[in-house]
Tab-separated table of C-alpha atoms in Angstrom:
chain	number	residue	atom	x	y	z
A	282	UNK	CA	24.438	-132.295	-1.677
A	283	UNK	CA	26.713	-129.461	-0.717
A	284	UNK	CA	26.949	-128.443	-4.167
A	285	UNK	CA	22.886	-128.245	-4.267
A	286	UNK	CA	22.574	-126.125	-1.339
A	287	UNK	CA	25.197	-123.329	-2.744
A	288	UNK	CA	23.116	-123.074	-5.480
A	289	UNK	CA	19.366	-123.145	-3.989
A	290	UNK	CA	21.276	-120.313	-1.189
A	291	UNK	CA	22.774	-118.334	-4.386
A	292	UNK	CA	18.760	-118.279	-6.110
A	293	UNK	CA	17.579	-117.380	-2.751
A	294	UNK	CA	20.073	-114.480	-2.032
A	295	UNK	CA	19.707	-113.170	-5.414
A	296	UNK	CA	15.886	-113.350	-5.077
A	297	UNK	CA	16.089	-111.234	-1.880
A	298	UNK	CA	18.183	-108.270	-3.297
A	299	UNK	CA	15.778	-107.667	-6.111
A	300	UNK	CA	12.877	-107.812	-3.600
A	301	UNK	CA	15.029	-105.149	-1.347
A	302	UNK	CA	15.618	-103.023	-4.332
A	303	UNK	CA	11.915	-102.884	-5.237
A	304	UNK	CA	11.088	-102.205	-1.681
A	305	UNK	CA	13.229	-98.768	-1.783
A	306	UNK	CA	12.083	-98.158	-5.256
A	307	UNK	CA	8.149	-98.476	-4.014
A	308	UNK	CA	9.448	-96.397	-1.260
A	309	UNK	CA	11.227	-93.685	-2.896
A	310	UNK	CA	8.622	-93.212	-4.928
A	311	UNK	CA	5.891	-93.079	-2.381
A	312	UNK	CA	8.152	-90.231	-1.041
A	313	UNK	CA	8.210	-88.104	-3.852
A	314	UNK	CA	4.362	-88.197	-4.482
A	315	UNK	CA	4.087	-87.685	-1.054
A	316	UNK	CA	5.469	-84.559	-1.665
A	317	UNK	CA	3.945	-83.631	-4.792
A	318	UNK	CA	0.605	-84.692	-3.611
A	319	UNK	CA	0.364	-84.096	-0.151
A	320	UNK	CA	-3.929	-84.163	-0.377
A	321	UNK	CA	-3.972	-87.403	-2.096
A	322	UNK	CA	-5.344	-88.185	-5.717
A	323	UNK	CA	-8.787	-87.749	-5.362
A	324	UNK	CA	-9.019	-84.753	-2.892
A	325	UNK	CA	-12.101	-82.311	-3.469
A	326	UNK	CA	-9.928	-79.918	-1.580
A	327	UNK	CA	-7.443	-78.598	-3.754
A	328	UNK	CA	-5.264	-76.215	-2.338
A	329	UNK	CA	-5.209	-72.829	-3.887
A	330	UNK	CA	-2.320	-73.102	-6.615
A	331	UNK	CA	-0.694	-69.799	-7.567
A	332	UNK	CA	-0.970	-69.450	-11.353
A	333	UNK	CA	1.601	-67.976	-13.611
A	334	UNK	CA	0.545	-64.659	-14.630
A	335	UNK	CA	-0.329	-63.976	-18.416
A	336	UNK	CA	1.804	-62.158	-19.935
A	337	UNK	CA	-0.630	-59.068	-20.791
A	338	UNK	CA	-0.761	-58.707	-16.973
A	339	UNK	CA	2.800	-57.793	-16.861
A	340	UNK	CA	3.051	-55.612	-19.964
A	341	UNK	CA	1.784	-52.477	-20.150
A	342	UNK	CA	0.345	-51.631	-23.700
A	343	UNK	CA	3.354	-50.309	-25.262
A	344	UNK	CA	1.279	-48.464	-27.617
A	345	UNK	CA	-0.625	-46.718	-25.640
A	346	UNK	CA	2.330	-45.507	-23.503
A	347	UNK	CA	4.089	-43.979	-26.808
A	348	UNK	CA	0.756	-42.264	-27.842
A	349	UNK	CA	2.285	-38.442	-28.559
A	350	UNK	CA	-1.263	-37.492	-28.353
A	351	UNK	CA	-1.178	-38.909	-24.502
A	352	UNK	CA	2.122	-37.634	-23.934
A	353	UNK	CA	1.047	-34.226	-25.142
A	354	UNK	CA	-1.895	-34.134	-23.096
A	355	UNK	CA	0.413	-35.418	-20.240
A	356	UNK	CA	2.645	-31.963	-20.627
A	357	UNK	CA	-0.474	-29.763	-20.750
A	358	UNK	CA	-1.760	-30.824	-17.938
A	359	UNK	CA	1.311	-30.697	-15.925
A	360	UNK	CA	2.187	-27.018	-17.361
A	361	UNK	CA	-1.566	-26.547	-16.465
A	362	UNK	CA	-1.034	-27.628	-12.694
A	363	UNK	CA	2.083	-25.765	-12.525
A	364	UNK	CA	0.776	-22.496	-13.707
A	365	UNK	CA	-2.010	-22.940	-11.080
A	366	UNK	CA	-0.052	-23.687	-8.573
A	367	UNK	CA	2.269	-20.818	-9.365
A	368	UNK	CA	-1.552	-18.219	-9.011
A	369	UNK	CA	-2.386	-20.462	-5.788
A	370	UNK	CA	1.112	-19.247	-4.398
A	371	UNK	CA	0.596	-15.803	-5.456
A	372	UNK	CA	-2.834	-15.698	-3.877
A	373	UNK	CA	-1.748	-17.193	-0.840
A	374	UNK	CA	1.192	-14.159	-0.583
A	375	UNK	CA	-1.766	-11.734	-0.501
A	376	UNK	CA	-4.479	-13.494	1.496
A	377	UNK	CA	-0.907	-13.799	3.832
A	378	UNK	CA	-0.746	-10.038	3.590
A	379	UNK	CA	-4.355	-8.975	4.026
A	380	UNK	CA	-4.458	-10.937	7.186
A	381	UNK	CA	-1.627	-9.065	8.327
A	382	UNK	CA	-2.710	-5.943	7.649
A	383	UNK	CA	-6.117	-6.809	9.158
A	384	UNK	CA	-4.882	-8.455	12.212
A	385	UNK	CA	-2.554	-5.315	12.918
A	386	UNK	CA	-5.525	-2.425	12.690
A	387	UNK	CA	-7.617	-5.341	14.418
A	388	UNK	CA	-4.890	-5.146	17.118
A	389	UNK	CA	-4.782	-1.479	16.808
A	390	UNK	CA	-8.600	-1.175	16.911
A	391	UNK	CA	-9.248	-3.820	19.530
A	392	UNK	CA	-6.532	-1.332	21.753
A	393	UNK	CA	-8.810	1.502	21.114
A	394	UNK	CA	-12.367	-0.490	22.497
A	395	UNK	CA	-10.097	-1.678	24.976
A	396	UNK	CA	-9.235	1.818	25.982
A	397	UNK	CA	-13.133	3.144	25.579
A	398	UNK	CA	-14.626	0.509	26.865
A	399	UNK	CA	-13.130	-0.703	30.389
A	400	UNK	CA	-12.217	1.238	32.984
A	401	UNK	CA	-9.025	2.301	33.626
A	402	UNK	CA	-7.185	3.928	36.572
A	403	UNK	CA	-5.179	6.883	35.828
A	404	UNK	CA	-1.011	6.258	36.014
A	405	UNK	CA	1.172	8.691	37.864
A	406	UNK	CA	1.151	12.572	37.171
A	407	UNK	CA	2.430	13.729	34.058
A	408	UNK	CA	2.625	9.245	32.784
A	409	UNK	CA	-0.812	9.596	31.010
A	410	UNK	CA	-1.155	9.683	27.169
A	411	UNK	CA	-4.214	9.011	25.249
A	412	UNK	CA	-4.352	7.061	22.135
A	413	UNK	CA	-3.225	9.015	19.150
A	414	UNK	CA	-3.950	7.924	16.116
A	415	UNK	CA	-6.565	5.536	14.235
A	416	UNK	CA	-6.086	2.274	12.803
A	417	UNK	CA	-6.187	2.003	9.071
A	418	UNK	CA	-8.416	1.062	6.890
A	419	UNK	CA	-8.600	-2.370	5.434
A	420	UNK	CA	-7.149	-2.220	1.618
A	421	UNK	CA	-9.386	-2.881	-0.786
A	422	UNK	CA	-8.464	-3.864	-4.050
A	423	UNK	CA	-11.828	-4.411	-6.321
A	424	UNK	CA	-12.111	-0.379	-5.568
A	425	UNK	CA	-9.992	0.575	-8.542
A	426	UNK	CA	-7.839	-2.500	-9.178
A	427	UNK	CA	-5.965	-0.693	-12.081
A	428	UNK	CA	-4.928	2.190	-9.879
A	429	UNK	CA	-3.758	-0.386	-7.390
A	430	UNK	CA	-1.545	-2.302	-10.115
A	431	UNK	CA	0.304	1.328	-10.445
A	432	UNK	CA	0.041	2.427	-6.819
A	433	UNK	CA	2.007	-1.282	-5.963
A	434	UNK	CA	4.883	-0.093	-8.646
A	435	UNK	CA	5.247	3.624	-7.555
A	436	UNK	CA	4.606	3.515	-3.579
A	437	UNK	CA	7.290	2.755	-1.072
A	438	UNK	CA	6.418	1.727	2.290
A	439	UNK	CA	2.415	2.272	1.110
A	440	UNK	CA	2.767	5.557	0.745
A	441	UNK	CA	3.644	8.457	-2.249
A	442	UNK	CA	3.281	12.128	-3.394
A	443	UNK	CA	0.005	12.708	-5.166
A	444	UNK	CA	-0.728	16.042	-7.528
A	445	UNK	CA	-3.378	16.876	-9.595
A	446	UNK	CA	-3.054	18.779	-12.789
A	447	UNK	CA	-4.151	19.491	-15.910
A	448	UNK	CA	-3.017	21.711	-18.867
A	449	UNK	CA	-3.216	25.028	-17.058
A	450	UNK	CA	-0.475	24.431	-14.820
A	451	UNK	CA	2.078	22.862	-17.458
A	452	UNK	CA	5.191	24.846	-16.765
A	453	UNK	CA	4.568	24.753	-12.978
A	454	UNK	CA	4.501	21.215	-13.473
A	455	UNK	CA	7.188	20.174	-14.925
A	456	UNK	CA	9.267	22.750	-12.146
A	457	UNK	CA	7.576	20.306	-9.535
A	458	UNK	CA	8.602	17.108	-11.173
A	459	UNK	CA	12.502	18.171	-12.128
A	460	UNK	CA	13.321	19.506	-8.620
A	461	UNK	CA	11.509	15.862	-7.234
A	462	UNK	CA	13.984	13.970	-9.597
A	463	UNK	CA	16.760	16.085	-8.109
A	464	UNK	CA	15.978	15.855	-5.044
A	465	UNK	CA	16.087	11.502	-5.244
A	466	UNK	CA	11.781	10.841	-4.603
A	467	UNK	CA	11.142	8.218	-6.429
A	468	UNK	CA	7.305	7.540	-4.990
A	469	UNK	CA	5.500	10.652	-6.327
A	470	UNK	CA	2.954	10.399	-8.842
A	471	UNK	CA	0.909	12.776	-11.062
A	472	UNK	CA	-3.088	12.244	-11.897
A	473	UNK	CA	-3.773	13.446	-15.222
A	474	UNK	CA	-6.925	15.572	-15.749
A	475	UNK	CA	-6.403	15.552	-19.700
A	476	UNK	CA	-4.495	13.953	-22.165
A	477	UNK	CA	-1.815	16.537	-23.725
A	478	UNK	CA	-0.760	15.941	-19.349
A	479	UNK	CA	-1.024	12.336	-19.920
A	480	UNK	CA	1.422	13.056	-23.204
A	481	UNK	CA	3.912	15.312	-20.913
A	482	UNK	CA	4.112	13.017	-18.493
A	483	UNK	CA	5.270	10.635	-21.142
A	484	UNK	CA	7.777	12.574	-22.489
A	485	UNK	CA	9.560	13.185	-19.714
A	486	UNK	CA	9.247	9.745	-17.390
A	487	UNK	CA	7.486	10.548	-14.971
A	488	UNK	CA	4.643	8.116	-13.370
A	489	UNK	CA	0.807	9.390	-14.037
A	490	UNK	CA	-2.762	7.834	-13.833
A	491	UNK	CA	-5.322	8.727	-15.722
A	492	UNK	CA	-8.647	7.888	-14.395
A	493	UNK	CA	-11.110	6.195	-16.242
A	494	UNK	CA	-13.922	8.825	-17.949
A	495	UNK	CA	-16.497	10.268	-15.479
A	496	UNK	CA	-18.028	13.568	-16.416
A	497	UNK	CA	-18.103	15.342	-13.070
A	498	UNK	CA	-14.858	15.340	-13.096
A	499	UNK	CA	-13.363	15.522	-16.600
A	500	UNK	CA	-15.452	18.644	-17.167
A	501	UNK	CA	-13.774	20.230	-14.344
A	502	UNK	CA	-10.566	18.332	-14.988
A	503	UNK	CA	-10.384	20.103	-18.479
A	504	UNK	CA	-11.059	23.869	-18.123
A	505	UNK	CA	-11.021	24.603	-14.935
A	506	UNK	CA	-8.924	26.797	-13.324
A	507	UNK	CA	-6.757	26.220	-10.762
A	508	UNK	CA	-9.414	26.374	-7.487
A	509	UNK	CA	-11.582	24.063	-9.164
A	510	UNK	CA	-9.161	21.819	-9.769
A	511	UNK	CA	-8.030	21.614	-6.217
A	512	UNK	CA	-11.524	21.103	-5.402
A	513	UNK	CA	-11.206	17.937	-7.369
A	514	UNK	CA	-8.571	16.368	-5.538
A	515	UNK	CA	-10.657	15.752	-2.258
A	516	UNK	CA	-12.564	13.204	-4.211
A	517	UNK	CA	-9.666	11.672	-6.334
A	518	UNK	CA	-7.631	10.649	-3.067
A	519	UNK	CA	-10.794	8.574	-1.707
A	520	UNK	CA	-9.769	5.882	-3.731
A	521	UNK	CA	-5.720	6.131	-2.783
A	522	UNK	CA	-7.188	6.097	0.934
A	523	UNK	CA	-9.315	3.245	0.156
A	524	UNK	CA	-6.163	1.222	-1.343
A	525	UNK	CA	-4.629	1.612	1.562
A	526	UNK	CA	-1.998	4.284	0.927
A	527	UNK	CA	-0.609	7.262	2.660
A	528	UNK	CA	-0.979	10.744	0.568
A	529	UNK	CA	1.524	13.588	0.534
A	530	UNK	CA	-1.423	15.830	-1.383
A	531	UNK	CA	0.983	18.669	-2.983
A	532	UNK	CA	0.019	21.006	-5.325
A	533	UNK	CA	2.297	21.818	-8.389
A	534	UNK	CA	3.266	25.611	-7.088
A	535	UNK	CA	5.288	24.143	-5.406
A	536	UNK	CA	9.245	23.243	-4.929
A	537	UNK	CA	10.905	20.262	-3.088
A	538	UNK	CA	14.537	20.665	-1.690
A	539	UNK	CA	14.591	17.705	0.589
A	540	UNK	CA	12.649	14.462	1.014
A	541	UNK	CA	9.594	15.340	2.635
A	542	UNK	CA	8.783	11.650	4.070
A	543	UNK	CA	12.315	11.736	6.433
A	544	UNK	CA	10.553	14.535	8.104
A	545	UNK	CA	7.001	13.462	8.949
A	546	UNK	CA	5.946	12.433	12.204
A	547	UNK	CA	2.686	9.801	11.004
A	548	UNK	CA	1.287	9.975	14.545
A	549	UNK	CA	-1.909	11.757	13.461
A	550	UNK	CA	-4.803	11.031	10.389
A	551	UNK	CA	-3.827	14.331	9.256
A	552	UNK	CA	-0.378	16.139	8.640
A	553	UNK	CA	-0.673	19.402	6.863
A	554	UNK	CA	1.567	22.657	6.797
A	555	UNK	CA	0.019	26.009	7.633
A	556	UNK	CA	-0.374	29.245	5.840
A	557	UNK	CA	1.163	30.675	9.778
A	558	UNK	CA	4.557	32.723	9.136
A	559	UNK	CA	6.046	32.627	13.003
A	560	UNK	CA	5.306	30.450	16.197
A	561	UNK	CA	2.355	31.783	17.060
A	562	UNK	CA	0.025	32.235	13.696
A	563	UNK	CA	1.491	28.294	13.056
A	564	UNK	CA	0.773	26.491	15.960
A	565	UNK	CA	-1.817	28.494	17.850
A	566	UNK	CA	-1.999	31.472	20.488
A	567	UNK	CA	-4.307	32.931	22.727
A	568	UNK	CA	-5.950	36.047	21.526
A	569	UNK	CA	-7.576	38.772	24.044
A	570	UNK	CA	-10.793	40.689	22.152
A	571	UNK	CA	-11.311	43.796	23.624
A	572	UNK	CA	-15.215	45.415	23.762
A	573	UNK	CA	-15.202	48.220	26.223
A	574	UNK	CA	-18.726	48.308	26.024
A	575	UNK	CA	-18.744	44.945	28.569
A	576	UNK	CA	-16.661	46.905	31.601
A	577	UNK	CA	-15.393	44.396	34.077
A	578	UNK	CA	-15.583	41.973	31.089
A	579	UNK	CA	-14.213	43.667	28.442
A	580	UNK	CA	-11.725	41.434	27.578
A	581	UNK	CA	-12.515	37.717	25.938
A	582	UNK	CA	-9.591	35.581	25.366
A	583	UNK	CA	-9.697	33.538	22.079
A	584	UNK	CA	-8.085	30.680	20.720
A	585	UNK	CA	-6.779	31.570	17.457
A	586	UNK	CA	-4.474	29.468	14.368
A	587	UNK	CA	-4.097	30.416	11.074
A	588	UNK	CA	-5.804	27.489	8.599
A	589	UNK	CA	-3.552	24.254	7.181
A	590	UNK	CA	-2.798	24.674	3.638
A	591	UNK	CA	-4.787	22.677	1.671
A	592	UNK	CA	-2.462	22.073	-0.960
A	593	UNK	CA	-0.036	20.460	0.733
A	594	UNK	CA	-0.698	17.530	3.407
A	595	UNK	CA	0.220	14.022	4.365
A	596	UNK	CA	-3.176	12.149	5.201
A	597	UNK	CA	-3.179	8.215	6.327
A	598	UNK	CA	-5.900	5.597	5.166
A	599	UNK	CA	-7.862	6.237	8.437
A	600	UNK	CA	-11.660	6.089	8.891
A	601	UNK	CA	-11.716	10.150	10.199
A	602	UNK	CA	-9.533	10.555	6.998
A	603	UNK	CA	-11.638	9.725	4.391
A	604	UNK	CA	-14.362	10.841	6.240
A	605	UNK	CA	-12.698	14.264	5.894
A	606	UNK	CA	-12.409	13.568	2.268
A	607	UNK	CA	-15.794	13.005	1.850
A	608	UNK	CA	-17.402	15.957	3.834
A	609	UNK	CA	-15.139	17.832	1.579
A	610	UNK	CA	-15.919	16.735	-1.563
A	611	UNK	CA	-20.116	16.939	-0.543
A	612	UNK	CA	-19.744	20.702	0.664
A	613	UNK	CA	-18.255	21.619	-2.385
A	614	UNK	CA	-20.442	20.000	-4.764
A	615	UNK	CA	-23.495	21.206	-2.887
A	616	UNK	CA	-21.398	24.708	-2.246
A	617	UNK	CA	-21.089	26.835	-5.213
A	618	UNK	CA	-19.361	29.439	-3.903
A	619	UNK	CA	-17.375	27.270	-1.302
A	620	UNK	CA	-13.214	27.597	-1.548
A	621	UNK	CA	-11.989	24.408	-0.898
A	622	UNK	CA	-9.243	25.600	1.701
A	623	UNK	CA	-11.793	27.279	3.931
A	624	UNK	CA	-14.421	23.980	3.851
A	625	UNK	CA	-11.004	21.580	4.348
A	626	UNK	CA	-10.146	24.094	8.003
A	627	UNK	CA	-13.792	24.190	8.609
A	628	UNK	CA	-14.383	20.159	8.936
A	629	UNK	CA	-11.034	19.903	10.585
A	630	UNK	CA	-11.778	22.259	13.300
A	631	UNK	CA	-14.705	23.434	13.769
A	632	UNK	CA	-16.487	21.082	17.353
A	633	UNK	CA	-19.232	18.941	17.963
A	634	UNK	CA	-22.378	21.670	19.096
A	635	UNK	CA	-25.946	21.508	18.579
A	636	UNK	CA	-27.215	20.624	15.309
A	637	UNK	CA	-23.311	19.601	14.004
A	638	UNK	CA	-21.234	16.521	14.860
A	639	UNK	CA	-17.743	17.532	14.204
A	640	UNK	CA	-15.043	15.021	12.526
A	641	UNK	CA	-12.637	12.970	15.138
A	642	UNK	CA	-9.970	13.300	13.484
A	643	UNK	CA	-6.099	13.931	15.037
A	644	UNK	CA	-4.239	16.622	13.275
A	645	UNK	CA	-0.336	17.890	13.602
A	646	UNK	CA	1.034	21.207	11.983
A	647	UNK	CA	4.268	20.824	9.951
A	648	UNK	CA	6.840	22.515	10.845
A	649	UNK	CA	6.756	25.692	9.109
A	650	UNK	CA	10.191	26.482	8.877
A	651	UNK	CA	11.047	23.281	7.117
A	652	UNK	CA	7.119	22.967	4.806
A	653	UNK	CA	7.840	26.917	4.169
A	654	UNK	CA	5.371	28.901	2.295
A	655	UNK	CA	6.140	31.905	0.470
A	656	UNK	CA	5.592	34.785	3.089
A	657	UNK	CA	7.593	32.907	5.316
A	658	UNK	CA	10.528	32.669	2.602
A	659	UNK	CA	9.810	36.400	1.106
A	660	UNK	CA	9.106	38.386	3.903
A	661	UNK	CA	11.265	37.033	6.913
A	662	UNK	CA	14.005	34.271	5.791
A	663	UNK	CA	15.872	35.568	3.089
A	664	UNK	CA	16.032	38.588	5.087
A	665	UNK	CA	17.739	37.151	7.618
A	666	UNK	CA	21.325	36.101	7.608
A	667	UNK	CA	20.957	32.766	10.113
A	668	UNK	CA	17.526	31.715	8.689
A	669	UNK	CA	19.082	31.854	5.256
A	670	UNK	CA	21.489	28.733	5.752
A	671	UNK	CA	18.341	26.816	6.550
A	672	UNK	CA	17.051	24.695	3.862
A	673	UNK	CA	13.693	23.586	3.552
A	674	UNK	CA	11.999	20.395	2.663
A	675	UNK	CA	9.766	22.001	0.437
A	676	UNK	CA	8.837	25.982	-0.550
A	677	UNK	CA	5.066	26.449	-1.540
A	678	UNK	CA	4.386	30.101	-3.744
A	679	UNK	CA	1.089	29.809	-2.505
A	680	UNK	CA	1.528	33.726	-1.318
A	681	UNK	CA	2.108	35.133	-4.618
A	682	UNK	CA	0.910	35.276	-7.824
A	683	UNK	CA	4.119	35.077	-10.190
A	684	UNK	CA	4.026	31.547	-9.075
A	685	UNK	CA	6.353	30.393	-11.619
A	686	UNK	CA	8.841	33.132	-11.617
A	687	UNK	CA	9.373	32.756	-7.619
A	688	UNK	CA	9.678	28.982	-7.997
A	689	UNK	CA	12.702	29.704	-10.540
A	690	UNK	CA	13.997	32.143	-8.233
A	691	UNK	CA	13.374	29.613	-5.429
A	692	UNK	CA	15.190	26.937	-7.545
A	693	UNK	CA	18.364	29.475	-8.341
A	694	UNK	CA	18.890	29.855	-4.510
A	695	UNK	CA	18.576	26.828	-2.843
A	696	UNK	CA	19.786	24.524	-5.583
A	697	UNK	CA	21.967	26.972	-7.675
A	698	UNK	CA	23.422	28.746	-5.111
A	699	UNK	CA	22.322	32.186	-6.450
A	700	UNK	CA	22.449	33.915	-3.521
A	701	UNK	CA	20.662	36.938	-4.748
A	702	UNK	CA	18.307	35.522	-6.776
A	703	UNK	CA	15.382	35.873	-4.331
A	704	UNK	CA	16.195	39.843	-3.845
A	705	UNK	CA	14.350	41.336	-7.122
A	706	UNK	CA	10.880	40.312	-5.414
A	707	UNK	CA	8.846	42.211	-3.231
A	708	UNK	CA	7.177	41.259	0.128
A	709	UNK	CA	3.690	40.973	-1.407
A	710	UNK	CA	2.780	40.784	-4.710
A	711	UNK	CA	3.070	44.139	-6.097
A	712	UNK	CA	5.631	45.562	-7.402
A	713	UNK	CA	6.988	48.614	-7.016
């Protein structure tokens, strides 16, 4: 009996270990479905799965990458954008520039309505100044943009020495241009009326323009003499103006000895020197006319100056300035008989009255020991011991005939130290 029960106990333990070990296998199990199929079998909502992505989704076309053509294409268009954005840079500079420059005579100008237009109480005694000068001109470019491209090379500080010539005045010429390379100007420039000046100036380095044909003024330009050809420059310089530049207008009779631009003041639209030899013909007096005839009144007092040399003046890119120019230029093509220094005092000077609006323009007389013309030089300075060891800025023979052979002399004395090279000439111009 006992041995029956060990065994029935043995079947039944044995029984109940397999039964356990199914249990945990059905349970196991269970678990890891569980897991992989949280939604059941038979769900209609299947949960978005995240596929694996193809492998022509990863991959670019390799071929199409390695294209030269593309590649090529590629570097054009970058050298393309570059280059463009390179121009956009460029115009950016000037549009930066322009707006300066337009913004400063806006200042300027807006000063001026200010001035005009409101009111304004009077300072102290002797504290009031009015304005005195005019704002420039906006530059503009599309006037002569080829003359600008030079005028950008040659000009310092926007502004240069200007002469006109043509073959006529050859030898004078090339006097004016040595003693400027002497003297260390590096912003002068010459405007060729003809082409054996266009061939000089070649030779011998020095900056020219040569503007582009236009029969008014090549016909002149060619043969004519020297007071039609000064006649011309009135209407050349518009454009300089226009550009925005300052002019030192010189003609070729004419010597420099120092820089002329360290000795300008720039205060007025117009700078010239005079054809005055002492204080008073330069820079004005008061002159009594006697007429006995009038008794009590016999004597009118007059204002008197002798005229600005039109060959040699400093005028700024000012409305009143070209202005100038072009009342100028319109006299003397209207004018015949008109000389061009008499029409360029004339429009300076002359007032407002009836039947004639005069110019508004602000003017200042150079200094006429230092812009000396030649009866200054011949007939009182190298007379003189002290006013010998003065040395002008520039000497103009515009006195004299034997232009050349004074501005050798001219040359010998102040540069050469000659001291008696002026002596063989007399006062005027005859000779004895």
């Amino acid at each position: 009996m006992a041995v029956g029960r060990r065994e029935k106990s043995s079947q039944f333990s044995t029984r109940g270990s397999r039964i356990a070990a199914a249990i945990g296998i059905g349970i196991v199990v269970g678990c890891v479905f569980a897991f992989l199929f949280p939604n059941g079998f038979f769900s209609s909502n299947q949960p978005t799965q995240i596929r694996p992505l193809s492998k022509s989704n990863l991959e670019v076309d390799s071929s199409s990458c390695e294209s030269t053509e593309k590649i090529n294409r590629l570097k054009s268009d970058i050298m393309s954008l570059s280059d463009k954005n390179v121009e956009l840079k460029r115009q950016v500079r000037e549009l930066n520039e322009k707006l300066r420059l337009a913004e400063q005579g806006k200042d300027h100008a807006r000063d001026q309505f200010m001035v005009l237009s409101e009111p304004h109480k009077a300072g102290p005694f002797g504290t009031v100044k009015a304005l005195r000068t005019n704002p420039t001109v906006t530059p503009d470019e599309t006037v002569n943009p080829r003359l600008a491209k030079i005028l950008a090379d040659v000009a310092i500080r926007k502004e240069l020495i200007v002469a006109v010539a043509n073959s006529n005045v050859k030898p004078m010429l090339e006097v004016w241009f040595t003693n400027i390379k002497k003297v260390g100007i590096p912003n002068y420039l010459v405007v060729a009326l003809d082409d054996a000046i266009v061939d000089f100036c070649k030779s011998n380095d020095v900056p020219f323009y040569k503007r582009d044909p236009d029969e008014a003024i090549d016909s002149v330009g060619k043969t004519g003499g020297n007071h039609a050809v000064s006649g011309l420059k009135f209407r050349i310089l518009r454009e300089f103006l226009q550009l925005g530049y300052s002019v030192l207008l010189s003609d070729v009779d004419i010597v420099f000895l120092q820089n002329p631009f360290d000795h300008l003041y720039r205060d007025s639209d117009v700078e010239s020197m005079s054809d005055g030899h002492n204080n008073m013909t330069a820079y004005g007096f008061n002159d009594v006319f006697d007429e006995p005839a009038m008794g009590w009144a016999r004597y009118a007092h007059t204002m008197r100056i002798w005229v600005y040399n039109s060959g040699f003046f400093y005028i700024r890119p000012t409305i009143p300035s070209i202005e100038l120019l072009d009342r100028i230029a319109g006299r003397l093509a209207r004018e015949a008989n008109a000389w061009d220094q008499a029409v360029y005092n004339e429009e300076l000077f002359f007032p407002s009255h009836p039947g004639y609006v005069g110019l508004h323009a602000a003017k200042r007389t150079m200094d006429f020991y230092l812009f000396m013309n030649s009866k200054v030089l011949f007939k009182t300075v190298r007379k003189d011991a002290n006013l010998k060891k003065l040395k002008p800025v520039i000497v103009h023979v515009n006195y004299h005939p034997d232009k050349l052979l004074r501005m050798k002399a001219v040359v010998e004395f102040y540069v050469n130290g000659k001291q008696d090279a002026l002596d063989p000439f007399p006062d005027g111009s005859e000779w004895q």
